[in-house]
Coordinates of C-alpha atoms in Angstrom, one line a residue:
M1 CA 0.0 0.1 0.0
R2 CA 1.0 3.7 -0.5
A3 CA 0.6 6.5 1.9
S4 CA -1.0 9.8 0.7
V5 CA 1.3 12.8 1.1
S6 CA -0.1 16.4 1.4
P7 CA 2.2 19.4 1.2
L8 CA 2.4 21.5 4.3
D9 CA 1.1 25.1 3.8
K10 CA 3.6 27.9 4.3
V11 CA 3.0 29.6 7.7
V12 CA 2.4 33.3 7.5
Q13 CA 2.1 35.5 10.4
P14 CA -1.1 37.7 10.0
H15 CA -1.9 41.2 11.1
P16 CA -5.5 41.6 12.4
Y17 CA -6.2 44.2 9.6
D18 CA -5.3 41.5 7.0
A19 CA -8.7 40.0 7.5
V20 CA -10.4 43.3 6.3
Q21 CA -11.8 42.8 2.8
D22 CA -11.3 46.5 1.9
V23 CA -8.1 48.6 1.0
L24 CA -6.7 49.6 4.4
Y25 CA -3.3 51.4 5.1
I26 CA -1.7 53.4 7.8
L27 CA 0.3 56.6 7.1
D28 CA 2.5 58.4 9.7
A29 CA 2.5 62.1 10.4
E30 CA 4.7 62.7 7.1
R31 CA 2.2 60.8 5.0
R32 CA 4.6 57.8 4.8
F33 CA 3.2 54.3 4.5
T34 CA 3.8 52.4 7.8
F35 CA 1.3 49.5 7.0
V36 CA -0.7 48.1 4.1
N37 CA -3.0 45.2 4.6
A38 CA -3.0 42.0 2.5
F39 CA -6.1 43.0 0.5
A40 CA -4.5 46.3 -0.6
L41 CA -1.2 44.6 -1.6
A42 CA -3.2 42.0 -3.7
A43 CA -5.1 44.7 -5.3
W44 CA -2.1 46.8 -6.1
H45 CA 0.1 44.0 -7.1
C46 CA 3.0 45.0 -5.0
T47 CA 4.9 43.9 -1.8
P48 CA 5.4 45.7 1.5
D49 CA 8.9 46.5 0.7
A50 CA 7.9 48.5 -2.3
L51 CA 5.5 50.8 -0.2
L52 CA 6.6 51.0 3.4
G53 CA 8.4 54.3 3.8
Q54 CA 7.0 55.8 0.7
R55 CA 4.8 58.9 0.7
F56 CA 1.2 58.5 0.2
E57 CA 1.2 60.3 -3.2
D58 CA 4.2 58.4 -4.5
G59 CA 3.1 54.9 -3.5
L60 CA -0.4 54.5 -4.7
P61 CA -0.9 52.7 -8.1
V62 CA -2.2 56.1 -9.6
R63 CA -1.0 59.4 -8.2
P64 CA -3.7 61.2 -6.4
G65 CA -4.8 64.8 -7.1
Q66 CA -3.7 67.6 -4.9
D67 CA -7.1 68.0 -3.4
L68 CA -6.9 64.5 -2.1
I69 CA -3.3 64.9 -0.8
D70 CA -4.5 68.0 1.1
A71 CA -7.4 66.3 2.5
V72 CA -5.2 63.5 4.0
Q73 CA -2.8 66.1 5.3
Q74 CA -5.6 68.0 7.0
A75 CA -6.9 64.8 8.7
I76 CA -3.3 64.1 10.0
D77 CA -3.0 67.7 11.3
R78 CA -6.5 67.7 13.1
Q79 CA -6.2 64.1 14.2
E80 CA -9.9 63.8 13.9
R81 CA -12.1 61.2 12.0
A82 CA -12.7 62.3 8.4
E83 CA -14.8 60.8 5.6
F84 CA -15.2 61.9 2.0
E85 CA -15.8 60.6 -1.5
T86 CA -13.5 60.9 -4.5
F87 CA -13.4 59.7 -8.0
G88 CA -10.8 56.8 -8.5
G89 CA -9.4 57.2 -11.9
R90 CA -7.8 53.9 -11.9
H91 CA -11.1 52.0 -12.1
Q92 CA -13.2 54.9 -13.3
R93 CA -15.6 54.8 -10.2
W94 CA -16.4 56.7 -7.1
I95 CA -14.8 55.5 -3.8
N96 CA -15.3 56.4 -0.1
L97 CA -12.2 57.1 2.1
T98 CA -12.5 57.0 5.8
L99 CA -9.6 58.3 7.9
Y100 CA -9.1 57.6 11.5
P101 CA -6.4 59.2 13.9
H102 CA -3.7 56.8 14.5
H103 CA -0.7 57.6 16.6
G104 CA -0.1 61.1 14.9
G105 CA -1.0 59.8 11.4
V106 CA -4.1 58.3 10.0
L107 CA -5.6 54.8 9.3
V108 CA -7.2 54.9 5.9
Q109 CA -10.0 52.6 4.7
V110 CA -11.1 52.7 1.1
R111 CA -14.4 51.2 -0.1
P112 CA -16.0 51.3 -3.6
L113 CA -19.3 53.1 -3.9
L114 CA -22.3 51.6 -5.6
R115 CA -22.4 54.0 -8.6
D116 CA -20.6 54.5 -11.8
V117 CA -19.1 57.8 -13.3
R118 CA -21.5 57.8 -16.1
T119 CA -24.6 57.9 -13.9
A120 CA -25.5 58.4 -10.3
A121 CA -28.6 56.5 -10.6
R122 CA -28.7 53.6 -8.0
D123 CA -30.1 51.1 -10.5
A124 CA -27.0 51.5 -12.8
N125 CA -25.1 49.3 -10.4
D126 CA -25.8 46.0 -9.0
A127 CA -27.0 46.3 -5.4
L128 CA -25.0 43.3 -4.2
T129 CA -21.6 43.7 -5.8
G130 CA -21.5 47.3 -6.9
C131 CA -20.6 46.3 -10.5
L132 CA -22.6 47.7 -13.5
T133 CA -25.8 46.0 -14.2
R134 CA -26.1 44.2 -17.4
Q135 CA -28.4 46.8 -19.0
T136 CA -26.1 49.7 -18.0
F137 CA -23.1 47.8 -19.2
L138 CA -24.8 47.4 -22.6
D139 CA -25.8 51.0 -22.6
V140 CA -22.2 52.0 -22.0
L141 CA -21.1 49.9 -25.0
A142 CA -23.6 51.9 -27.2
T143 CA -21.6 55.2 -26.4
P144 CA -18.1 56.1 -27.2
H145 CA -15.8 54.4 -24.7
P146 CA -12.1 53.2 -24.9
C147 CA -13.3 49.5 -24.7
T148 CA -15.4 49.8 -27.8
Q149 CA -12.4 50.7 -29.9
G150 CA -10.9 47.4 -29.1
A151 CA -10.7 45.3 -26.0
V152 CA -10.3 42.0 -24.4
L153 CA -13.5 40.4 -23.0
A154 CA -13.5 37.9 -20.1
L155 CA -16.6 35.9 -19.1
V156 CA -16.3 34.7 -15.5
D157 CA -18.5 32.1 -14.0
L158 CA -18.5 31.2 -10.1
N159 CA -18.0 27.6 -9.4
R160 CA -20.3 25.6 -7.1
L161 CA -22.5 28.6 -6.2
K162 CA -25.5 26.3 -5.9
L163 CA -23.5 24.2 -3.4
M164 CA -22.5 27.2 -1.5
N165 CA -26.1 28.3 -1.2
A166 CA -27.0 24.8 0.1
V167 CA -24.3 24.6 2.6
R168 CA -24.1 28.2 3.8
G169 CA -27.6 29.4 2.9
H170 CA -28.2 32.3 0.6
T171 CA -26.6 34.8 3.0
G172 CA -23.3 32.9 2.8
G173 CA -23.7 32.7 -1.1
D174 CA -24.2 36.4 -1.3
L175 CA -21.1 37.0 0.8
H176 CA -19.1 34.8 -1.5
I177 CA -20.4 36.6 -4.5
R178 CA -19.5 40.1 -3.0
Q179 CA -16.0 38.9 -2.0
V180 CA -15.2 37.5 -5.6
A181 CA -16.7 40.7 -7.2
H182 CA -14.6 42.9 -5.0
L183 CA -11.4 41.1 -6.0
L184 CA -12.3 41.2 -9.7
Q185 CA -13.0 44.9 -9.4
E186 CA -9.6 45.5 -7.8
A187 CA -7.8 43.4 -10.4
L188 CA -9.5 45.1 -13.4
P189 CA -6.9 47.0 -15.5
A190 CA -7.3 50.8 -15.6
G191 CA -10.1 52.0 -17.9
G192 CA -11.8 48.6 -17.9
L193 CA -15.5 47.7 -17.3
I194 CA -17.1 45.1 -15.2
C195 CA -20.7 44.0 -14.9
R196 CA -22.7 41.4 -13.2
W197 CA -24.2 39.6 -16.2
G198 CA -26.2 37.0 -14.3
G199 CA -26.6 35.5 -10.9
D200 CA -23.2 33.9 -11.0
E201 CA -21.6 35.4 -14.1
F202 CA -19.5 38.5 -14.7
V203 CA -18.2 40.2 -17.9
L204 CA -15.0 42.0 -17.8
L205 CA -13.6 44.3 -20.5
A206 CA -10.1 45.6 -20.6
P207 CA -9.1 48.1 -23.3
G208 CA -6.5 47.1 -25.8
Q209 CA -5.7 43.9 -27.6
N210 CA -3.4 42.2 -25.1
P211 CA -5.1 39.1 -23.5
G212 CA -2.1 38.6 -21.3
L213 CA -2.9 41.7 -19.2
L214 CA -6.5 40.5 -18.3
T215 CA -5.3 36.9 -17.9
R216 CA -2.8 37.9 -15.2
A217 CA -5.4 40.1 -13.5
L218 CA -7.9 37.2 -13.4
D219 CA -5.1 34.8 -12.1
H220 CA -4.2 37.2 -9.4
A221 CA -7.7 37.6 -8.3
L222 CA -8.3 33.9 -8.4
R223 CA -5.2 33.3 -6.0
H224 CA -6.9 35.4 -3.4
A225 CA -10.5 34.4 -4.0
P226 CA -12.2 32.0 -1.4
A227 CA -12.8 28.5 -2.7
P228 CA -16.3 27.1 -2.4
Q229 CA -14.9 23.8 -1.4
P230 CA -11.4 22.5 -1.0
G231 CA -9.7 22.0 -4.4
V232 CA -12.2 23.9 -6.3
P233 CA -11.2 27.4 -7.7
A234 CA -13.7 30.3 -7.0
Y235 CA -14.4 30.7 -10.7
S236 CA -13.7 29.6 -14.2
S237 CA -13.2 32.0 -17.1
G238 CA -12.9 32.2 -20.8
L239 CA -11.2 35.1 -22.9
A240 CA -11.6 36.6 -26.3
V241 CA -10.3 39.5 -28.2
W242 CA -12.9 42.0 -29.3
P243 CA -11.5 44.0 -32.2
G244 CA -13.1 47.4 -32.7
G245 CA -15.9 47.6 -35.1
T246 CA -16.8 43.9 -34.7
P247 CA -20.0 42.6 -33.0
F248 CA -19.8 42.2 -29.2
E249 CA -21.9 39.2 -29.5
R250 CA -19.2 37.3 -31.4
A251 CA -16.5 38.1 -28.8
F252 CA -19.0 37.0 -26.1
A253 CA -19.8 33.7 -27.9
I254 CA -16.1 32.9 -28.3
A255 CA -15.3 33.6 -24.6
D256 CA -18.4 31.6 -23.5
D257 CA -17.1 28.6 -25.5
R258 CA -13.7 28.8 -23.9
L259 CA -15.4 29.1 -20.5
Q260 CA -17.4 26.0 -21.0
Q261 CA -14.3 24.1 -22.2
Q262 CA -12.6 25.1 -19.0
K263 CA -15.5 24.1 -16.8
D264 CA -15.8 20.7 -18.5
R265 CA -12.1 20.1 -17.8
L266 CA -12.6 21.0 -14.1
Y267 CA -15.8 19.0 -13.5
A268 CA -14.4 15.9 -15.2
V269 CA -12.3 15.4 -12.2
L270 CA -14.7 16.7 -9.5
P271 CA -17.8 15.0 -8.0
D272 CA -21.1 16.6 -9.0
D273 CA -23.1 18.8 -6.7
G274 CA -25.5 16.0 -5.8
E275 CA -22.6 13.8 -4.5
V276 CA -21.2 16.7 -2.5
L277 CA -24.6 17.5 -1.0
N278 CA -25.0 14.0 -0.1
F279 CA -21.8 14.5 2.0
V280 CA -23.1 17.6 3.4
A281 CA -26.3 15.8 4.5
F282 CA -24.2 13.1 6.0
S283 CA -22.3 15.8 8.1
Q284 CA -25.6 17.3 9.3
Q285 CA -27.0 14.0 10.3
L286 CA -23.9 13.3 12.5
E287 CA -24.6 16.5 14.3
M288 CA -28.1 15.3 15.2
L289 CA -26.9 12.1 16.8
D290 CA -25.8 12.0 20.5
D291 CA -24.8 8.3 21.2
P292 CA -21.2 7.6 20.1
D293 CA -22.2 4.1 18.9
D294 CA -25.0 5.6 16.8
I295 CA -22.5 8.2 15.4
T296 CA -20.0 5.5 14.4
Q297 CA -22.4 3.0 13.0
Y298 CA -24.2 5.8 10.9
T299 CA -20.8 6.9 9.4
L300 CA -19.9 3.3 8.2
E301 CA -23.3 2.7 6.6
R302 CA -23.2 6.0 4.7
L303 CA -19.6 5.4 3.6
L304 CA -20.7 2.1 1.9
T305 CA -23.3 4.1 -0.1
L306 CA -21.3 7.2 -0.9
L307 CA -18.2 5.3 -2.0
D308 CA -19.5 2.0 -3.2
F309 CA -17.6 -0.5 -1.0
D310 CA -18.6 -3.9 0.4
H311 CA -17.1 -3.7 4.0
A312 CA -16.6 -0.8 6.3
V313 CA -15.0 -1.3 9.7
F314 CA -14.2 0.9 12.6
Q315 CA -11.1 -0.3 14.6
V316 CA -10.1 1.1 18.0
W317 CA -6.4 1.2 18.6
D318 CA -4.9 0.5 22.0
A319 CA -3.0 3.3 23.8
G320 CA 0.3 1.5 23.2
G321 CA -0.1 1.2 19.5
A322 CA 0.3 -2.6 19.4
T323 CA -3.2 -3.9 18.9
Y324 CA -6.6 -3.0 17.6
T325 CA -10.1 -4.1 18.2
A326 CA -12.9 -3.9 15.5
T327 CA -15.9 -2.4 17.4
H328 CA -18.3 -1.6 14.6
Q329 CA -19.0 -2.7 11.0
A330 CA -21.3 -2.3 8.1
I331 CA -21.7 -4.9 5.3
R332 CA -23.4 -4.9 1.9
A333 CA -26.5 -7.1 1.8
G334 CA -25.8 -10.7 0.7
L335 CA -22.1 -10.8 1.9
P336 CA -20.7 -12.9 4.8
V337 CA -19.6 -11.2 8.0
P338 CA -15.8 -10.5 7.7
L339 CA -13.2 -11.6 10.0
P340 CA -11.7 -10.9 12.4
A341 CA -14.8 -10.8 14.6
L342 CA -15.9 -7.7 16.4
G343 CA -14.4 -7.5 19.9
A344 CA -11.4 -9.7 19.2
P345 CA -8.0 -7.9 19.7
Q346 CA -5.7 -8.2 16.8
P347 CA -2.0 -7.1 16.3
L348 CA -1.3 -4.1 14.2
A349 CA -0.1 -5.4 10.8
G350 CA -0.2 -4.5 7.1
A351 CA -2.0 -1.3 6.3
F352 CA -2.1 -0.5 10.1
R353 CA 1.5 -0.3 10.3
T354 CA 1.7 1.9 7.3
V355 CA -1.0 4.2 8.7
Q356 CA 0.9 4.2 12.0
R357 CA 4.2 5.1 10.4
T358 CA 2.9 7.8 8.1
Q359 CA 0.0 9.1 10.2
R360 CA -1.9 9.3 6.8
T361 CA -4.3 7.3 4.7
A362 CA -3.2 4.1 3.1
W363 CA -4.8 2.3 0.1
S364 CA -4.4 -0.4 -2.6
T365 CA -6.6 -0.7 -5.7
D366 CA -5.0 -4.3 -6.1
Y367 CA -4.8 -5.5 -2.5
P368 CA -3.7 -9.1 -3.2
S369 CA -0.5 -7.7 -4.9
S370 CA 0.3 -5.4 -2.0
P371 CA 3.5 -6.1 -0.2
E372 CA 1.8 -5.5 3.1
V373 CA -1.0 -7.9 2.5
I374 CA -2.7 -9.8 5.2
P375 CA -3.5 -13.4 4.1
L376 CA -6.8 -13.5 6.1
M377 CA -8.1 -10.6 4.0
V378 CA -7.1 -12.4 0.8
E379 CA -8.8 -15.5 1.9
Q380 CA -12.0 -13.6 2.2
G381 CA -11.8 -12.3 -1.3
V382 CA -10.7 -8.7 -0.6
K383 CA -9.6 -7.0 -3.7
S384 CA -9.3 -3.3 -3.0
G385 CA -9.0 -1.4 0.3
I386 CA -8.4 1.9 1.9
M387 CA -7.7 2.9 5.6
T388 CA -7.7 6.3 7.2
P389 CA -6.7 7.2 10.8
V390 CA -9.0 8.9 13.3
F391 CA -7.2 11.2 15.7
S392 CA -7.8 12.5 19.2
Q393 CA -5.6 15.2 20.7
G394 CA -2.9 14.4 18.1
R395 CA -2.8 10.7 18.6
I396 CA -4.3 8.0 16.4
V397 CA -7.0 6.3 18.5
A398 CA -9.0 4.5 15.8
S399 CA -9.2 3.8 12.0
I400 CA -11.9 3.4 9.4
T401 CA -11.3 0.6 6.8
L402 CA -13.3 0.2 3.5
R403 CA -12.9 -3.0 1.4
T404 CA -14.4 -4.6 -1.7
V405 CA -14.9 -8.3 -2.0
H406 CA -14.5 -10.3 -5.2
R407 CA -14.3 -7.1 -7.3
W408 CA -11.7 -4.4 -7.9
H409 CA -12.4 -0.8 -7.1
T410 CA -10.2 2.2 -8.2
I411 CA -9.2 4.2 -5.2
T412 CA -9.3 7.7 -6.6
P413 CA -8.0 11.0 -4.9
H414 CA -11.6 12.1 -4.5
M415 CA -12.5 8.9 -2.8
R416 CA -9.6 9.3 -0.3
K417 CA -10.6 12.8 0.3
V418 CA -14.1 11.9 1.1
L419 CA -13.1 9.3 3.6
E420 CA -10.6 11.4 5.2
L421 CA -13.3 14.3 5.6
A422 CA -15.7 11.6 7.0
A423 CA -13.1 10.6 9.5
L424 CA -12.5 14.1 10.5
R425 CA -16.3 14.7 10.9
L426 CA -16.5 11.5 13.0
E427 CA -13.6 12.7 15.1
H428 CA -15.3 16.0 15.7
A429 CA -18.7 14.5 16.5
L430 CA -17.2 12.0 19.0
E431 CA -15.1 14.7 20.5
L432 CA -18.0 17.0 20.9
R433 CA -20.0 14.3 22.7
R434 CA -17.0 13.5 24.9
V435 CA -16.5 17.0 25.8
A436 CA -20.2 17.5 26.6
Q437 CA -20.0 14.7 29.0
Q438 CA -16.7 16.3 30.6
V439 CA -18.6 19.6 30.9
R440 CA -21.5 18.2 32.7
E441 CA -19.1 16.3 35.1
T442 CA -16.9 19.5 35.6
L443 CA -19.6 22.0 36.4
E444 CA -19.8 20.9 39.8
A445 CA -16.4 22.0 40.4
G446 CA -17.3 25.7 39.5
L447 CA -17.5 27.7 36.4
L448 CA -14.2 29.4 37.0
T449 CA -12.4 26.0 37.1
L450 CA -13.9 25.2 33.8
G451 CA -12.8 28.6 32.4
I452 CA -9.2 27.9 33.4
A453 CA -9.5 24.4 31.9
L454 CA -10.4 26.0 28.6
E455 CA -7.4 28.2 28.8
A456 CA -5.2 25.1 29.2
R457 CA -6.2 24.0 25.7
D458 CA -5.7 27.5 24.1
L459 CA -2.1 28.2 25.2
E460 CA -2.2 31.8 24.0
T461 CA -4.8 33.0 26.5
H462 CA -3.4 32.1 29.9
G463 CA -5.3 34.2 32.6
H464 CA -7.7 35.7 29.9
T465 CA -10.9 34.2 31.6
Q466 CA -10.0 35.6 35.1
R467 CA -9.2 39.1 33.7
T468 CA -12.1 39.4 31.4
T469 CA -14.5 38.2 34.0
E470 CA -13.4 40.7 36.5
M471 CA -13.4 43.5 34.0
A472 CA -16.8 42.5 32.8
G473 CA -18.2 42.5 36.2
R474 CA -16.9 46.2 36.8
L475 CA -18.2 47.3 33.4
G476 CA -21.5 45.6 34.1
E477 CA -21.9 47.4 37.4
A478 CA -21.1 50.7 35.7
L479 CA -24.0 50.0 33.2
G480 CA -26.5 49.4 36.1
L481 CA -26.4 45.6 36.3
R482 CA -27.1 44.2 39.7
G483 CA -27.6 40.9 41.5
S484 CA -28.5 38.0 39.3
D485 CA -27.9 39.9 36.2
L486 CA -24.4 40.7 37.1
D487 CA -23.8 37.0 38.3
Q488 CA -25.0 35.8 34.7
L489 CA -22.8 38.1 33.0
R490 CA -19.8 36.8 35.0
E491 CA -21.0 33.2 34.4
G492 CA -21.2 33.8 30.6
A493 CA -17.6 35.3 30.8
Y494 CA -16.3 32.1 32.5
L495 CA -17.9 30.0 29.7
H496 CA -17.4 32.3 26.7
D497 CA -14.9 30.2 24.8
L498 CA -16.4 26.9 25.8
G499 CA -16.9 26.0 22.0
K500 CA -13.1 26.1 21.4
L501 CA -13.1 22.6 22.9
C502 CA -14.5 21.7 19.5
V503 CA -12.0 23.4 17.4
P504 CA -9.2 21.2 16.1
D505 CA -5.8 21.7 17.7
A506 CA -4.4 22.2 14.2
I507 CA -6.6 25.4 13.8
L508 CA -6.6 26.6 17.5
H509 CA -2.8 26.6 17.8
K510 CA -1.9 27.5 14.2
P511 CA 0.8 30.3 14.5
G512 CA 0.1 31.6 11.0
R513 CA -2.9 33.1 9.3
L514 CA -6.0 30.8 9.0
T515 CA -7.3 29.8 5.6
A516 CA -11.0 30.8 4.8
D517 CA -12.1 27.3 5.7
E518 CA -10.2 27.2 8.9
W519 CA -11.6 30.6 9.9
T520 CA -15.1 29.3 9.2
V521 CA -14.3 26.4 11.7
M522 CA -13.0 28.8 14.2
Q523 CA -16.1 31.0 14.0
T524 CA -18.2 27.9 15.0
H525 CA -16.9 28.1 18.6
T526 CA -19.6 30.5 19.4
T527 CA -22.6 28.1 18.3
R528 CA -20.8 24.9 19.4
G529 CA -20.1 26.5 22.9
W530 CA -23.8 27.7 22.9
D531 CA -24.9 24.2 22.0
L532 CA -22.8 22.6 24.8
A533 CA -24.0 25.0 27.3
C534 CA -27.5 24.4 26.4
R535 CA -27.2 21.0 27.6
I536 CA -26.0 22.2 31.1
P537 CA -29.0 22.3 33.4
N538 CA -30.1 25.5 34.9
L539 CA -28.0 28.0 32.9
A540 CA -29.7 31.3 32.6
T541 CA -30.5 32.6 29.1
A542 CA -28.1 35.6 29.7
V543 CA -25.2 33.1 30.1
L544 CA -26.1 31.5 26.8
E545 CA -26.3 34.8 25.2
V546 CA -22.7 35.8 26.1
I547 CA -21.4 32.5 24.8
R548 CA -23.2 32.8 21.4
H549 CA -23.1 36.6 20.7
H550 CA -19.8 37.9 22.1
H551 CA -18.4 38.1 18.4
E552 CA -21.4 40.0 17.1
R553 CA -20.7 43.6 16.0
W554 CA -22.7 46.8 16.6
D555 CA -22.8 47.4 12.8
G556 CA -24.1 43.9 12.1
G557 CA -20.9 42.5 10.6
G558 CA -20.1 40.1 13.2
Y559 CA -21.1 36.4 13.9
P560 CA -22.7 33.9 14.1
D561 CA -26.1 35.5 13.6
G562 CA -25.1 38.9 12.2
L563 CA -27.1 40.8 14.8
A564 CA -26.8 44.6 14.9
G565 CA -27.3 47.4 17.5
E566 CA -29.6 46.6 20.5
A567 CA -30.7 43.4 18.9
I568 CA -27.4 42.1 20.4
P569 CA -28.0 41.3 24.1
L570 CA -26.5 43.8 26.5
V571 CA -24.4 41.1 28.3
A572 CA -22.8 40.2 25.1
R573 CA -22.1 43.9 24.1
I574 CA -20.4 44.4 27.5
F575 CA -18.2 41.3 27.4
A576 CA -17.3 41.9 23.7
V577 CA -15.4 45.2 24.7
C578 CA -13.6 43.4 27.6
D579 CA -12.6 40.4 25.4
V580 CA -11.1 42.5 22.7
Y581 CA -9.3 44.8 25.2
D582 CA -7.7 42.0 26.9
A583 CA -6.7 40.4 23.6
L584 CA -5.0 43.7 22.5
I585 CA -2.9 44.1 25.7
S586 CA -1.9 40.4 25.7
E587 CA 1.1 39.1 23.7
R588 CA 0.4 36.7 20.8
P589 CA 2.7 34.7 18.5
Y590 CA 1.7 37.0 15.7
K591 CA 1.8 40.4 17.7
P592 CA 3.2 42.0 20.7
A593 CA 1.2 43.2 23.6
W594 CA -0.3 46.6 23.0
S595 CA 0.0 49.4 25.7
A596 CA -3.2 50.0 27.7
D597 CA -3.5 53.4 26.2
A598 CA -3.2 52.2 22.6
A599 CA -5.8 49.5 23.3
V600 CA -8.1 52.1 24.8
R601 CA -7.8 54.3 21.7
E602 CA -8.7 51.3 19.4
I603 CA -11.7 50.5 21.5
Q604 CA -12.8 54.1 21.2
A605 CA -12.2 54.1 17.3
Q606 CA -14.6 51.1 17.1
S607 CA -17.3 52.8 18.9
G608 CA -20.5 52.6 16.8
R609 CA -18.9 50.1 14.5
Q610 CA -17.8 47.0 16.4
F611 CA -19.0 48.1 19.9
D612 CA -22.0 49.7 21.5
P613 CA -21.3 53.4 22.0
A614 CA -22.8 53.5 25.4
V615 CA -20.7 50.5 26.5
V616 CA -17.7 52.2 25.1
R617 CA -18.4 55.4 27.1
A618 CA -18.8 53.5 30.3
F619 CA -15.5 51.6 29.5
L620 CA -13.7 54.9 28.9
S621 CA -15.0 56.3 32.1
L622 CA -13.7 53.4 34.0
H623 CA -10.4 53.5 32.3
G624 CA -10.1 57.2 33.2
E625 CA -10.7 56.4 36.8
A626 CA -7.9 53.9 36.7
A627 CA -10.6 51.2 37.7
L628 CA -9.0 48.9 35.0
A629 CA -5.4 49.5 36.2
A630 CA -5.0 45.9 37.1
A631 CA -5.4 44.9 33.5
V632 CA -1.9 45.6 32.5
P633 CA -0.3 44.3 29.2
R634 CA 0.1 40.5 29.6
V635 CA 2.7 38.1 28.3
S636 CA 1.3 34.6 27.7

């Protein structure tokens, strides 16, 4: 058998602002760049070394007008928040600039506005993406424009949008469309046009007759676009040259033909949406089961159907790594029960040793010819097989084995991936149930003890629970909470990161920037924590609200429910300020500890955006009275 090998991703140390999906940069008092976020670097096709230390007017892709330079300098001089609109010549569209005071300079956020230079009418631009509507785009082509004198046309089609909507809901699908559209807009060469042609289609035009320019722009955007599922690019595209004076429809048809060819090549090696949705349904069903035996048995039975095997066996490994015991199995109808029997310990041999050595999936399409063959399996007619490990806390604790009997079955990369994902889902489901039981048993020892136990898993936050609980209590009192209301706020603070028990170590302890999929998993700690806490008897509603909603934002941009304003429970609004403040003044692998004053300024800057202004005012009052003096910068 062979062991599958996956390359390790390069570890990147992120900055918190790199998560912002807008151009964002910081200028010092002399208008020199001191920071540029990842989104801006990608949009401008440059590196930090090329920008840092440069003056604002010299570093931008297109030199700004003197009026914009003066406005930026005025914001620096006054050290007050400023906001204005200007016309961006690079993409021929209006943009909004918001400037925030920042250590004597300014932090600048740039966002496109939903209107085009040719018309201020709102219906000229697509409400979701800000791109031109199809009709407006065609109207522009009917007027003199550089693109009508000769251009390169690209037809872009989002991949797996139907699947995205099914898995994440239409809100998640809309977010995906916006993210990709924003990247396409930023990558579009100067003087170009972009429109949303249909629900998941975009048309781009770049003036000139050089396909390479637009090809590079699309490739650049694709590298930064979120994938709808692992291994699937965000979009496919087809290009065609549109010579001046020729019908637009001809170039469009050629681009569409090339797009379809690209999609045919892509989907020839991918499972169809129905197959993927079956796996999604499988994952959702796992979440509904509580008993570990039911979870394991359901997994095996579904894998037989999904991947077309004859035997599926779950084997528990002993702690010493010398033997295993088959505990569950599923068998295709009409086939004999395989040996060894359930419950009979067996020495690790053959594929077990390969998996133990490599810590990865092992497989053989022609099992009888494998050098690691087990004679008992051949005697039973096994022709093909695959085995993947199940981990707990970094150690192999079990394995899932699939076999065919009296028939050969090609073990494809897709098949291996599905089995590995199933093992991961099974691992998570079993871990969730194990943790829920531990939580119930631990509750008697006190909520503070539980909070400290949570920190023991997340090594970056030592002491975080104690500090934020004390801070939340003082802030809650300042806002008028008394008695049981204050107790419930503190209890929620103890348990706020309960759901991180369900986040895999590889994500929780990852020193570099999380991928989009990893970040999605990390965000589930709020709902997973809420789910666990709901099973604890007699917890008040306010406690659950802190756990679920402490990452909501006042402006509605938070998670998990996108609540805004006073729809966010007060206890969650209070704790959110304390949680972020403590994170800022604490050292992390990706950042030094901020000073207390710098952290307070950041909290103040987020008033009305991330945080409730009333809570921020109370927080600032406490800070001014030195009531938070105990919360000095911490080193983990």
